Each structure stands twice: as structure tokens, then as C-alpha cells.
Short mmCIF file of C-alpha atoms in Angstrom, two decimals:
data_model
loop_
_atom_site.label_atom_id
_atom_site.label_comp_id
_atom_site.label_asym_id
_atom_site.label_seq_id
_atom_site.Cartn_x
_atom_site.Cartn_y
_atom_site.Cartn_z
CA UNK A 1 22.98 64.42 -75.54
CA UNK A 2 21.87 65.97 -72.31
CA UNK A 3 19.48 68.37 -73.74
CA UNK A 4 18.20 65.65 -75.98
CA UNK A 5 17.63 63.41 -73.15
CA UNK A 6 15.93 66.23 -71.13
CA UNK A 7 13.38 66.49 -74.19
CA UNK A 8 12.72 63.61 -74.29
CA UNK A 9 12.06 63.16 -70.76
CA UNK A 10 9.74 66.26 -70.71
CA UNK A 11 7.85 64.72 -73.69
CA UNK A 12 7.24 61.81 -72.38
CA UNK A 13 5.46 63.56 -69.17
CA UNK A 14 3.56 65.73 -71.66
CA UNK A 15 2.00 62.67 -73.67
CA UNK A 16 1.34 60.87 -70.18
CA UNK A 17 -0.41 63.78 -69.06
CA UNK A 18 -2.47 63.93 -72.22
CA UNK A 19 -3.39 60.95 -72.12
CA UNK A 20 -4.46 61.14 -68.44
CA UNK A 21 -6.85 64.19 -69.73
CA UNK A 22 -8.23 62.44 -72.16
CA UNK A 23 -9.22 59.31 -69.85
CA UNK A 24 -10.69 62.16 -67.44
CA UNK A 25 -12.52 63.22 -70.03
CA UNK A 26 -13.67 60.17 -70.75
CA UNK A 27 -15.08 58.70 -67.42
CA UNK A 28 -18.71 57.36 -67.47
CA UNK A 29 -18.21 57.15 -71.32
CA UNK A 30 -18.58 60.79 -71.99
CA UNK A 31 -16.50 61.93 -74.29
CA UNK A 32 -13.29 64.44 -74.82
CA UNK A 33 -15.87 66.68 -76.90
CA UNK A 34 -13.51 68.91 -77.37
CA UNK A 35 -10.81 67.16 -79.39
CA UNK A 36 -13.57 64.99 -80.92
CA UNK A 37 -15.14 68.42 -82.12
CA UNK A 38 -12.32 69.64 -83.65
CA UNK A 39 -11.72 66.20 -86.02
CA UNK A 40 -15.27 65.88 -86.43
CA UNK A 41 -15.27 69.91 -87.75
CA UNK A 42 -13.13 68.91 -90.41
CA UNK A 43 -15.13 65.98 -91.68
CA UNK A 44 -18.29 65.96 -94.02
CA UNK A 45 -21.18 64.25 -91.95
CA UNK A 46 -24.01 62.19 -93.87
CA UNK A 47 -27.53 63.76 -94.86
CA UNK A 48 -29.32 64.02 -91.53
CA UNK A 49 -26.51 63.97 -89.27
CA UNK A 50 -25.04 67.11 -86.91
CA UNK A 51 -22.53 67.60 -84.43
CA UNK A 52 -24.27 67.41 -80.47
CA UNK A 53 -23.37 70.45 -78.92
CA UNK A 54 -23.21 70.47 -75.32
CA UNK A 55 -26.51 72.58 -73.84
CA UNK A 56 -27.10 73.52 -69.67
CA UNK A 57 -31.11 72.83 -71.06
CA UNK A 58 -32.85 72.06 -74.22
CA UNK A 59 -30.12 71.70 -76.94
CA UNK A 60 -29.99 73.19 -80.23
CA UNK A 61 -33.02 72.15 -83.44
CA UNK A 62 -32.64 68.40 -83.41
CA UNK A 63 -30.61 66.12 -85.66
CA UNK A 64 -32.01 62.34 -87.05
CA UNK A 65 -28.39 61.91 -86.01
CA UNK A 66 -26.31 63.26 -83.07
CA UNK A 67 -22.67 62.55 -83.30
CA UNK A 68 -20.33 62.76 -80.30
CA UNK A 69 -17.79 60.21 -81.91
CA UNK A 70 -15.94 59.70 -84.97
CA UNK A 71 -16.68 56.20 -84.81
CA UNK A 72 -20.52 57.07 -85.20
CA UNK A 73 -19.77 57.87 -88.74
CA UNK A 74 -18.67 53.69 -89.35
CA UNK A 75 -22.23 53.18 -87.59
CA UNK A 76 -24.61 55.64 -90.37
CA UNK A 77 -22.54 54.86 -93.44
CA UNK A 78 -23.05 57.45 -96.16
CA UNK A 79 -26.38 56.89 -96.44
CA UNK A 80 -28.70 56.99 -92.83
CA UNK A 81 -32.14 57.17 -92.88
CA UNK A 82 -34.58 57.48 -90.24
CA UNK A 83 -38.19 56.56 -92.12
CA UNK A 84 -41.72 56.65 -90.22
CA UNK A 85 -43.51 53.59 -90.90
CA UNK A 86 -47.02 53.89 -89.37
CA UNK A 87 -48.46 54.96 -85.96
CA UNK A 88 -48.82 51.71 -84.04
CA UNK A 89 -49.35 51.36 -80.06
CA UNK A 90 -46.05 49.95 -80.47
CA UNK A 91 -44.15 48.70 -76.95
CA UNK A 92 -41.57 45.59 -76.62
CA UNK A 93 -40.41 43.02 -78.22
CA UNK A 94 -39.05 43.72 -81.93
CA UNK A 95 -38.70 40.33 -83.42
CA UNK A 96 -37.62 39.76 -86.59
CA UNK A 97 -39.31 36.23 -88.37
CA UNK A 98 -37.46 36.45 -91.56
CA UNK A 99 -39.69 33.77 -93.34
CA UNK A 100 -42.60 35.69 -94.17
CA UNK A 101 -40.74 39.12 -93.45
CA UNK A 102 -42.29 39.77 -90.44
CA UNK A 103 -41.56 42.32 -87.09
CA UNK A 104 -43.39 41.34 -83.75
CA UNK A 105 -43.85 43.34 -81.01
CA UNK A 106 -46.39 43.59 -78.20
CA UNK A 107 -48.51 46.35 -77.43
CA UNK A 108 -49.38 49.29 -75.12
CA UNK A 109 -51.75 48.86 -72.38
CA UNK A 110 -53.63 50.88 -69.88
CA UNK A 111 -54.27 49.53 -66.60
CA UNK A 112 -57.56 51.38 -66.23
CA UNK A 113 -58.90 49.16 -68.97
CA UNK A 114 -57.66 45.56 -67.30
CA UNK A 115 -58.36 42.77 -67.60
CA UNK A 116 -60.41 43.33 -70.61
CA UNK A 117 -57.66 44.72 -72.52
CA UNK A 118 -54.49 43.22 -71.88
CA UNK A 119 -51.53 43.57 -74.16
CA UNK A 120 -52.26 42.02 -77.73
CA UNK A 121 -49.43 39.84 -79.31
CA UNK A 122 -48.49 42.30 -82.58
CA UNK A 123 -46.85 41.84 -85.90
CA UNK A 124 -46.52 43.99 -88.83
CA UNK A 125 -45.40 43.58 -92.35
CA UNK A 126 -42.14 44.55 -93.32
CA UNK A 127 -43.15 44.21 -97.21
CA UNK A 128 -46.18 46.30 -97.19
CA UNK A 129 -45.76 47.84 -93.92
CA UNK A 130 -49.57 46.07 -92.15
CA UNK A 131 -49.74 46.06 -88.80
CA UNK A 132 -52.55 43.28 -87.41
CA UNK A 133 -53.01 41.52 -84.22
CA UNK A 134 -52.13 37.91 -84.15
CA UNK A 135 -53.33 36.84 -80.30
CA UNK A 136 -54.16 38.23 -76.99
CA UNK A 137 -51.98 37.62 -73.99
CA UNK A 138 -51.09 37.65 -70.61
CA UNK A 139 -49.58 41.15 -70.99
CA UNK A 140 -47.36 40.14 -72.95
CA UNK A 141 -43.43 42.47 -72.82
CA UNK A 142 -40.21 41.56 -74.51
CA UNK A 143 -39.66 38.77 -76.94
CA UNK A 144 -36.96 36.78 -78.64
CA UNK A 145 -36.71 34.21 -81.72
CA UNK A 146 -35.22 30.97 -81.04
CA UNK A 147 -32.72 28.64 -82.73
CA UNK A 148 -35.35 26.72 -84.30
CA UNK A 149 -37.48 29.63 -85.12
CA UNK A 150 -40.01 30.09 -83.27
CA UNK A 151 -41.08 32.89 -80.93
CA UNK A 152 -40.38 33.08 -76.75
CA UNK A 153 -42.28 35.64 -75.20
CA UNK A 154 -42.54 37.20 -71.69
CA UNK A 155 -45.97 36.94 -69.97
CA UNK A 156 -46.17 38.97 -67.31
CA UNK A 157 -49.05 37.51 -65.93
CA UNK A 158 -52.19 39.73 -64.86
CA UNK A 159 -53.45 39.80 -61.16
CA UNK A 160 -54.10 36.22 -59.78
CA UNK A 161 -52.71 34.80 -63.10
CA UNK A 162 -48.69 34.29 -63.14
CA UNK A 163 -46.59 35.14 -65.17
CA UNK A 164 -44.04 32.88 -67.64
CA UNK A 165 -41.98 32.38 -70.40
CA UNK A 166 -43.95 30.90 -73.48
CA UNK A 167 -43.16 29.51 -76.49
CA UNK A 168 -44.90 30.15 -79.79
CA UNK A 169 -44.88 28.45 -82.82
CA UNK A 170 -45.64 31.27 -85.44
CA UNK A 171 -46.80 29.20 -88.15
CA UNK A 172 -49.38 27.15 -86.22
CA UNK A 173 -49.82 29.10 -83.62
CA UNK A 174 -49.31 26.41 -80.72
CA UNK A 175 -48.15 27.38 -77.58
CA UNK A 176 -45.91 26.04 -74.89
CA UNK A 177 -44.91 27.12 -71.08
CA UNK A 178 -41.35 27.23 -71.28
CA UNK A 179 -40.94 28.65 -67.75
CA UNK A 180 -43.16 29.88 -64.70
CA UNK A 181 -41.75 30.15 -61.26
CA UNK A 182 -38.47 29.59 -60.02
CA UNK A 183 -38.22 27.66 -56.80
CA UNK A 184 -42.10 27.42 -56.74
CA UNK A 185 -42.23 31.34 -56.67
CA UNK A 186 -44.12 32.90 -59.05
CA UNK A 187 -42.08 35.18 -61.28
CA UNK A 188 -43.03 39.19 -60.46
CA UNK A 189 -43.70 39.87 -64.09
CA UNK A 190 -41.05 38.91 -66.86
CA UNK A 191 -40.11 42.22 -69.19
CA UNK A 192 -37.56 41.05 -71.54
CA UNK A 193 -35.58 38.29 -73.34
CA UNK A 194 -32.63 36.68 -75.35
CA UNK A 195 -31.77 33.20 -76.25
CA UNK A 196 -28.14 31.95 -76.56
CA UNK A 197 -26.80 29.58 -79.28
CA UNK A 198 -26.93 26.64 -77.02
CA UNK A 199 -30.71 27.20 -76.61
CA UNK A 200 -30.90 28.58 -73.59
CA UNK A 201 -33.49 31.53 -72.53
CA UNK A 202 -32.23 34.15 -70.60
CA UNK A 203 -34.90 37.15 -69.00
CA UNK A 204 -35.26 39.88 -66.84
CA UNK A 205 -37.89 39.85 -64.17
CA UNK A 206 -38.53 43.57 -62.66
CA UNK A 207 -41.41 43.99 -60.08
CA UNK A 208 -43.09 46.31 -62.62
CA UNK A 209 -45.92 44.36 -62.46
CA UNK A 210 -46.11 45.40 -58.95
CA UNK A 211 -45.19 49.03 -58.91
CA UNK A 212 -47.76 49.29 -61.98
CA UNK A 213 -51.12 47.48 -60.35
CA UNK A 214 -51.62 45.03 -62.46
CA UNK A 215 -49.58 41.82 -60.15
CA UNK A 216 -50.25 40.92 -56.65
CA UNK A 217 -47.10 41.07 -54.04
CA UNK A 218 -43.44 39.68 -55.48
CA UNK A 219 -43.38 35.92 -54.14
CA UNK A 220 -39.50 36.52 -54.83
CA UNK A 221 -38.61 39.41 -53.44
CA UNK A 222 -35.74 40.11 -55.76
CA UNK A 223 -35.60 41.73 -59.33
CA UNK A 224 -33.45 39.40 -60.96
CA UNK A 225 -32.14 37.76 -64.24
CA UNK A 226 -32.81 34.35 -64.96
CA UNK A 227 -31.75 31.35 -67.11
CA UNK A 228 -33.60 28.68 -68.23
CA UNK A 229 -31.29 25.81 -69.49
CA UNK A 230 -32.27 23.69 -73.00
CA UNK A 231 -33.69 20.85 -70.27
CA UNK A 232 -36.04 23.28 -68.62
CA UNK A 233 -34.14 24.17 -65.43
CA UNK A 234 -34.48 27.75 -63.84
CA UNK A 235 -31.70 29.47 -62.43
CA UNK A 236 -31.30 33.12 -60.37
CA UNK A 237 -27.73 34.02 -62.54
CA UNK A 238 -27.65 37.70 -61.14
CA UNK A 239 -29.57 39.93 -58.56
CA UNK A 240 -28.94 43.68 -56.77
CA UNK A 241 -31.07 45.21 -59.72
CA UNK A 242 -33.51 47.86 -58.98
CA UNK A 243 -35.37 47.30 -62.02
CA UNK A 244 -33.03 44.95 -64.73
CA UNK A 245 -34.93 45.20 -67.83
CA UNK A 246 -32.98 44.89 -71.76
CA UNK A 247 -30.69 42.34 -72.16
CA UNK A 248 -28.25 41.04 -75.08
CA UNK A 249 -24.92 38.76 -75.37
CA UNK A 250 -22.09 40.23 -77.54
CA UNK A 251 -21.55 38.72 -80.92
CA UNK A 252 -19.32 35.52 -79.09
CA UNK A 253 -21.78 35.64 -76.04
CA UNK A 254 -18.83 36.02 -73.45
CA UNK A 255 -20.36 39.23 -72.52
CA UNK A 256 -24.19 39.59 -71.33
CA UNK A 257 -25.42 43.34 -70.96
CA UNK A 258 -28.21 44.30 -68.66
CA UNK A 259 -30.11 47.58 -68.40
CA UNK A 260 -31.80 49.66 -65.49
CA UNK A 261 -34.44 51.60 -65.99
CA UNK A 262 -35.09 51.97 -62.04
CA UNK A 263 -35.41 55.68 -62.41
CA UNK A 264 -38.74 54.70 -64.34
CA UNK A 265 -40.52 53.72 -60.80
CA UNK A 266 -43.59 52.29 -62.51
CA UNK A 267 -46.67 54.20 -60.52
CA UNK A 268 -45.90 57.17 -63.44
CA UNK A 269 -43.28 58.59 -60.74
CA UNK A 270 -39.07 59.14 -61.85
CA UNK A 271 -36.66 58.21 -58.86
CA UNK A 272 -33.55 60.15 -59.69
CA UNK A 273 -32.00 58.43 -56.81
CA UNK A 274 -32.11 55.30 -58.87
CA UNK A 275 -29.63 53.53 -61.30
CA UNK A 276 -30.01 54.38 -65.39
CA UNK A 277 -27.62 52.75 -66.42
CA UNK A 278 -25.56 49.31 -68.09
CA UNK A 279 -24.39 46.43 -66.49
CA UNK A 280 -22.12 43.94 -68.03
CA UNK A 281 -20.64 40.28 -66.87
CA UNK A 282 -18.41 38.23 -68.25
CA UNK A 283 -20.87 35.20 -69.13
CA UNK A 284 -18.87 31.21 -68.99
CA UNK A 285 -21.77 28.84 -69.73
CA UNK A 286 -24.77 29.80 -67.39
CA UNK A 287 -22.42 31.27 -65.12
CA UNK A 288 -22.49 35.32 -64.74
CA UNK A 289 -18.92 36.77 -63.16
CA UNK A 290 -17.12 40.34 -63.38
CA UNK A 291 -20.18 42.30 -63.11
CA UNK A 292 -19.19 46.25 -63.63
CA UNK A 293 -20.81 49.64 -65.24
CA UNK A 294 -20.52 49.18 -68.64
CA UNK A 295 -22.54 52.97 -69.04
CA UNK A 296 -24.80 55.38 -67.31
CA UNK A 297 -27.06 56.66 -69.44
CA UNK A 298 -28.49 60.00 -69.77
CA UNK A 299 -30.35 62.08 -72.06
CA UNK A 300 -28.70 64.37 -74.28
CA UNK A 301 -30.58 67.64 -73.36
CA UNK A 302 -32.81 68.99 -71.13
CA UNK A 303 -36.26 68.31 -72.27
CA UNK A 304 -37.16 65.33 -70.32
CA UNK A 305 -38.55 64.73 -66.51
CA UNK A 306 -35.42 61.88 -65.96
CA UNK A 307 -32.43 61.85 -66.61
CA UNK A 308 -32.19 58.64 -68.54
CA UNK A 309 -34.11 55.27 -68.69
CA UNK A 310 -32.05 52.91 -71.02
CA UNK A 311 -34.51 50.08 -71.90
CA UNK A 312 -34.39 47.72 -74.73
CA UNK A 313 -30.81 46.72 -76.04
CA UNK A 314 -28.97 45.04 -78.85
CA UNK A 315 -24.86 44.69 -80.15
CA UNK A 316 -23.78 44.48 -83.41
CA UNK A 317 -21.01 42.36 -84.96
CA UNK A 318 -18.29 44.33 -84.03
CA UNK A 319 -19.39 44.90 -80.55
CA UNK A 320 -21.03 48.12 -80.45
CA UNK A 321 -23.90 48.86 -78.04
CA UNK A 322 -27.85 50.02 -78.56
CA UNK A 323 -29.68 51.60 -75.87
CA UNK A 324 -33.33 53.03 -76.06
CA UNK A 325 -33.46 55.84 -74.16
CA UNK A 326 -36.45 58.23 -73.57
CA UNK A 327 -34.02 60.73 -76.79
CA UNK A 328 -33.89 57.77 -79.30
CA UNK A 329 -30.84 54.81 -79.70
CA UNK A 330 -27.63 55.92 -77.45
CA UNK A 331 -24.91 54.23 -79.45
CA UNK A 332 -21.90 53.15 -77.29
CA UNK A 333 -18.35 51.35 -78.36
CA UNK A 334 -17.35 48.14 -77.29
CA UNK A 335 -15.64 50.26 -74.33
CA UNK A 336 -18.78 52.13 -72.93
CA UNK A 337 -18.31 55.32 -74.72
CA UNK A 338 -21.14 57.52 -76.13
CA UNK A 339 -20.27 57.64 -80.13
CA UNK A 340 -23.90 59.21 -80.74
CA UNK A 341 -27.42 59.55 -80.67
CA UNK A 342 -30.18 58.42 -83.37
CA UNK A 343 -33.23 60.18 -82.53
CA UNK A 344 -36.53 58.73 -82.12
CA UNK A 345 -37.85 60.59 -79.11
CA UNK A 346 -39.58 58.13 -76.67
CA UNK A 347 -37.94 55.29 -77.92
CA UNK A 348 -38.87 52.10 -76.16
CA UNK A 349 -36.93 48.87 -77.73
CA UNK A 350 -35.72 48.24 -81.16
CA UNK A 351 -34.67 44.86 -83.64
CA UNK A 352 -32.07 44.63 -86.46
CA UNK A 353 -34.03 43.44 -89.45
CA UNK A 354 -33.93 42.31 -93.08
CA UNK A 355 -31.45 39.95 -95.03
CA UNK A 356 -28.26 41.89 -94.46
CA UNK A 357 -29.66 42.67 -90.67
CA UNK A 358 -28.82 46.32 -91.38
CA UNK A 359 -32.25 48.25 -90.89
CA UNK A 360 -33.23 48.75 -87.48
CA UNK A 361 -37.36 48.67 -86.47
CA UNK A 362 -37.39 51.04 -83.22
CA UNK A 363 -40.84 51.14 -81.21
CA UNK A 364 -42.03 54.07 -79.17
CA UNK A 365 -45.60 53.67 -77.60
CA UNK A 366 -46.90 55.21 -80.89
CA UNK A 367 -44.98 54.39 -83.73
CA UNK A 368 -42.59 52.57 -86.14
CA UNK A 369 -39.50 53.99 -86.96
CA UNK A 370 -37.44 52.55 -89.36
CA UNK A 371 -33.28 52.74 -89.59
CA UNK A 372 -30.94 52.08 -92.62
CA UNK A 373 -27.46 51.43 -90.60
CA UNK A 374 -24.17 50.36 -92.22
CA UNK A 375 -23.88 47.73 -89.47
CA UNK A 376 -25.05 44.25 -88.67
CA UNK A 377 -27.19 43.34 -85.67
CA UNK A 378 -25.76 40.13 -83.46
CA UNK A 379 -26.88 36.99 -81.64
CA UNK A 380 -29.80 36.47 -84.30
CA UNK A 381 -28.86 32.68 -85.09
CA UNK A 382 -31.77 31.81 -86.94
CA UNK A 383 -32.36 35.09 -89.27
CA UNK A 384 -28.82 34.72 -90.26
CA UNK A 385 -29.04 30.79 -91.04
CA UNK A 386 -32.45 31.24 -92.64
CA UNK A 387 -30.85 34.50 -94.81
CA UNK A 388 -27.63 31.78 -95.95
CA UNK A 389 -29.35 28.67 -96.30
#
């Protein structure tokens, strides 16, 4: 009984100490790659799909699809597919308007040809794949579809003209101001945003707009993340960003994730100083609390000037996390762990699309990308109502 106990007793310490590897290994939401290897090794991967292999510089020929994670596998399904749609000057937005199967987005811009050519307001054909212009803008960044349908966009505003959150009805046409100063300050220049189920808009508001010429001097001071309630009021729900820029709610909307991209300075400089990385609160109405690291993201080899600027982001059903990242999508669990890496180099912002919300449109300055996923993109109320009415 002795011996017995004693074995069991040194057991115990050896699982506790595996375990305590394994968290160590897991810090920052890099993997154990070494245990992971040695399952994944043993499984058949889907067409297009490799096993990332740790590099000190440029990694090995590229995969469509990196894995790092088992759980990546639940994420392609048997079938993934990474299909080039069309060259585009494709930036932000990636709105889905699912009744005339449509994907907005707004486009690339140079600020050597302002004010004359602004960003254009951009949509593009899921059915036969057309990309036109719908309506100029006031530099127009990261978009959203509301409860009702119609489209809220982020103006940044251009020199004297501020910035705002407008409202677009995409059948007319007809425009509202939803939002354009808070406190009487003018915004610095809205980049990105999401709308909850109980209608309220929710954006980022970096200084890029400063940092890239195009915006006089920040009347705020602060990079911050607003709300704008269904009755119009504006509220300051989280600062301390360098630059916040992606956001999305998880699939109940009790968590809110927030990007950095403040290693992407904005004057065509990289800070490595700064964050590049996820933030994540616990969300309770219009009230932000809890607010930790969710992931720091980096790129998965060595052929890039930063080390990582995670911009556009969306979750999916289950709770799994989409970053664009200057090597394509990082895909993350519901814990912050890397599970793997679809690869559209330069990839800017992305939207789930089509009736099962299962293909994924990703931008990249030049391009459409398309993604067949076996998973289903959250938080898009009115695609999903429209798809089941």
C-alpha cells in the first residue's frame, strides 16, 4: 500500500508538472508545437493545408493553410479553398448585403492625389464577381450592416472636413449623419465598425488621419472606442490605445475584441516599440470592464518589415477569432491561442459571406480573395434573418 501510495504521489507531481509545461508553452497563445506536431503528424491534412514549421527567417514554400493547432482542422473542413476573385484596390470594410448578393468595401487612396481622389464607396458582385463604384466619400474606412439593413460607414473626414459615422440606405442611396464629434470634438478620423443587436454602433477612432496628412490636429487627444446608443448619444467606452482599429462582439456580445495596429505608425514608418496585438472586455450593456490581452500577434516568418499589425477582425459561432495580419487570417481559439494561419499575404480586413455565412471575402490593397470555411461568421443579425425569413 505504501509503494502504491508513493506512485501515486509521484504521478500526480509528474502530470502537474506537465501540465505546467504545457501552459509555458502556451503563453501569449503560442503553442506547445511540439506535442501538437506529433498528433498533427499522424493526421491527414486537407488539400492545401501544411504543418508551420518553426523558421529563425523566411519559413519553408508557403501553404494556403498553416496549421499550428488541431483545432484548425474543425475551422477548413475537408474541403478549404482559397480562390482569387479579381484585382481590386480593395481596403476596409467587407460588408455583406445579402439581398442582391452583394460585398462592400472601400477603397485605397493615395494622399498625393487628395482631395481629388478620396476613397470611393465600393461593391462587387458576389454572383458574377463585378466590381463598380457606387459613391465617393469622405475617405471612407471600415463599415458595418445594421439591424434593419442598411449600411454604417466610417468617414474619416478629409482636411478641414470632419469626420463621422453615416448611414446609408443601399437601395436608395440616402444618407444620414449618424455621429460626428463627441463632446463637440471632432472625431480624429473613424477606421472601423460593428453594430450590436440592440442597435447600437460601436467604432474605433485612431489618429491615422493625423499621422497620414490627410486631418488637421486631434481635437480629442485620445485614440479611443466609441458607442453611439439607438437615441444618438456618444460615449468614450475605452481609451489607452495607441492605434485601436478592428473590432467585433462574440456570438452573445458579452465579449468586445479590439485590435492594435500601433506598430503601423501611419507616415509609412513601423514602431516596433508599439502594441500588435488583441484586446478584449467583458461588454454589460454600453459598459466595457475586464480589459486584458486576449493575443499578440505576429507574423509567422521572417519576410516582413513588422512584426505584426492585426487589423480587421471577426468571431465565428463558436467563438473563434479572425485577425488580418500583414501573412493572411491568424486564426485564434476562444482562449487566445494561435490554431493557424490562412494565407493571403497583405491581408487588410475580411467578411463572412453567403447564405450559410461560410465563405470568407478577404481584402488586401489589391485584391479579392475568396475562402470556403466549415464555420459560420457571428454578430451578422440581418444576413442571418434575411437568409431564414
Amino acid at each position: 500500500m505504501a509503494s502504491s501510495a508513493l506512485l501515486l504521489f509521484h504521478l500526480h507531481k509528474l502530470l502537474i508538472l506537465a501540465f505546467l509545461l504545457k501552459s509555458a508553452a502556451e503563453v501569449d497563445g503560442v503553442p506547445d508545437l511540439n506535442g501538437e506536431m506529433q498528433i498533427l503528424e499522424n493526421i491527414s491534412l486537407p488539400p492545401g493545408a501544411c504543418i508551420w514549421k518553426k523558421s529563425s527567417g523566411a519559413s519553408h514554400t508557403p501553404c494556403e493553410f498553416e496549421v499550428l493547432d488541431v483545432e484548425f482542422l474543425d475551422v477548413l473542413g475537408k474541403a478549404p479553398k482559397v480562390d482569387f476573385i479579381s484585382h481590386a484596390p480593395a481596403h476596409e470594410g467587407g460588408v455583406y448585403f445579402p439581398n442582391n448578393e452583394e460585398f462592400y468595401f472601400s477603397s485605397t487612396w493615395s494622399v498625393d492625389e487628395l482631395p481629388e481622389k478620396p476613397a470611393n464607396l465600393m461593391k462587387m458582385s458576389l454572383k458574377t464577381g463585378e466590381i463598380s463604384v457606387v459613391m465617393k466619400t469622405m475617405m471612407a474606412n471600415g463599415m458595418a450592416l445594421d439591424n434593419k439593413g442598411k449600411l454604417v460607414v466610417c468617414e474619416q473626414g478629409l482636411f478641414q472636413k470632419r469626420g463621422f459615422i453615416q448611414r446609408i440606405d443601399l437601395h436608395s442611396l440616402s444618407m444620414s449623419v449618424v455621429a460626428d464629434n463627441w463632446k463637440g470634438l471632432v472625431f480624429n478620423s473613424p477606421n472601423d465598425v460593428v453594430v450590436k443587436s440592440d442597435n447600437s454602433i460601436w467604432f474605433t477612432d485612431p489618429n491615422y488621419g493625423q499621422t497620414e496628412r490627410f486631418k488637421g490636429p486631434s481635437q480629442v487627444g485620445k485614440n479611443q472606442v466609441y458607442c453611439v446608443s439607438a437615441t444618438g448619444v456618444v460615449t468614450a467606452v475605452a481609451d489607452g490605445f495607441e492605434k485601436p482599429n478592428g473590432l467585433a462582439f462574440s456570438q452573445d456580445e458579452k465579449l468586445l475584441y479590439v485590435t492594435d495596429t500601433g506598430t503601423s505608425v501611419g507616415d509609412g514608418t513601423v514602431d516596433l516599440t508599439k502594441p500588435h496585438s488583441i484586446t478584449v472586455f467583458d461588454v454589460e450593456g454600453s459598459n466595457l470592464s475586464n480589459r486584458r490581452v486576449f493575443a499578440s500577434v505576429a507574423v509567422l516568418d521572417g519576410n516582413f518589415p513588422s512584426i505584426g499589425v492585426p487589423d480587421g477582425i471577426k468571431v465565428d459561432t463558436t467563438g473563434r477569432v479572425y485577425t488580418a495580419n500583414q501573412d493572411g487570417i491568424q486564426v485564434f481559439s476562444r482562449g487566445g491561442k494561435l490554431l493557424g494561419l490562412i494565407r493571403v499575404q497583405g491581408a487588410i480586413n475580411m467578411g463572412f459571406v453567403g447564405p450559410q455565412l461560410n465563405r470568407m471575402i478577404v481584402t488586401n490593397y489589391t485584391a479579392i480573395q475568396s475562402v470556403q470555411l466549415n464555420v459560420q461568421g457571428a454578430g451578422l443579425f440581418y444576413a442571418r434573418s434575411y437568409h431564414h425569413s
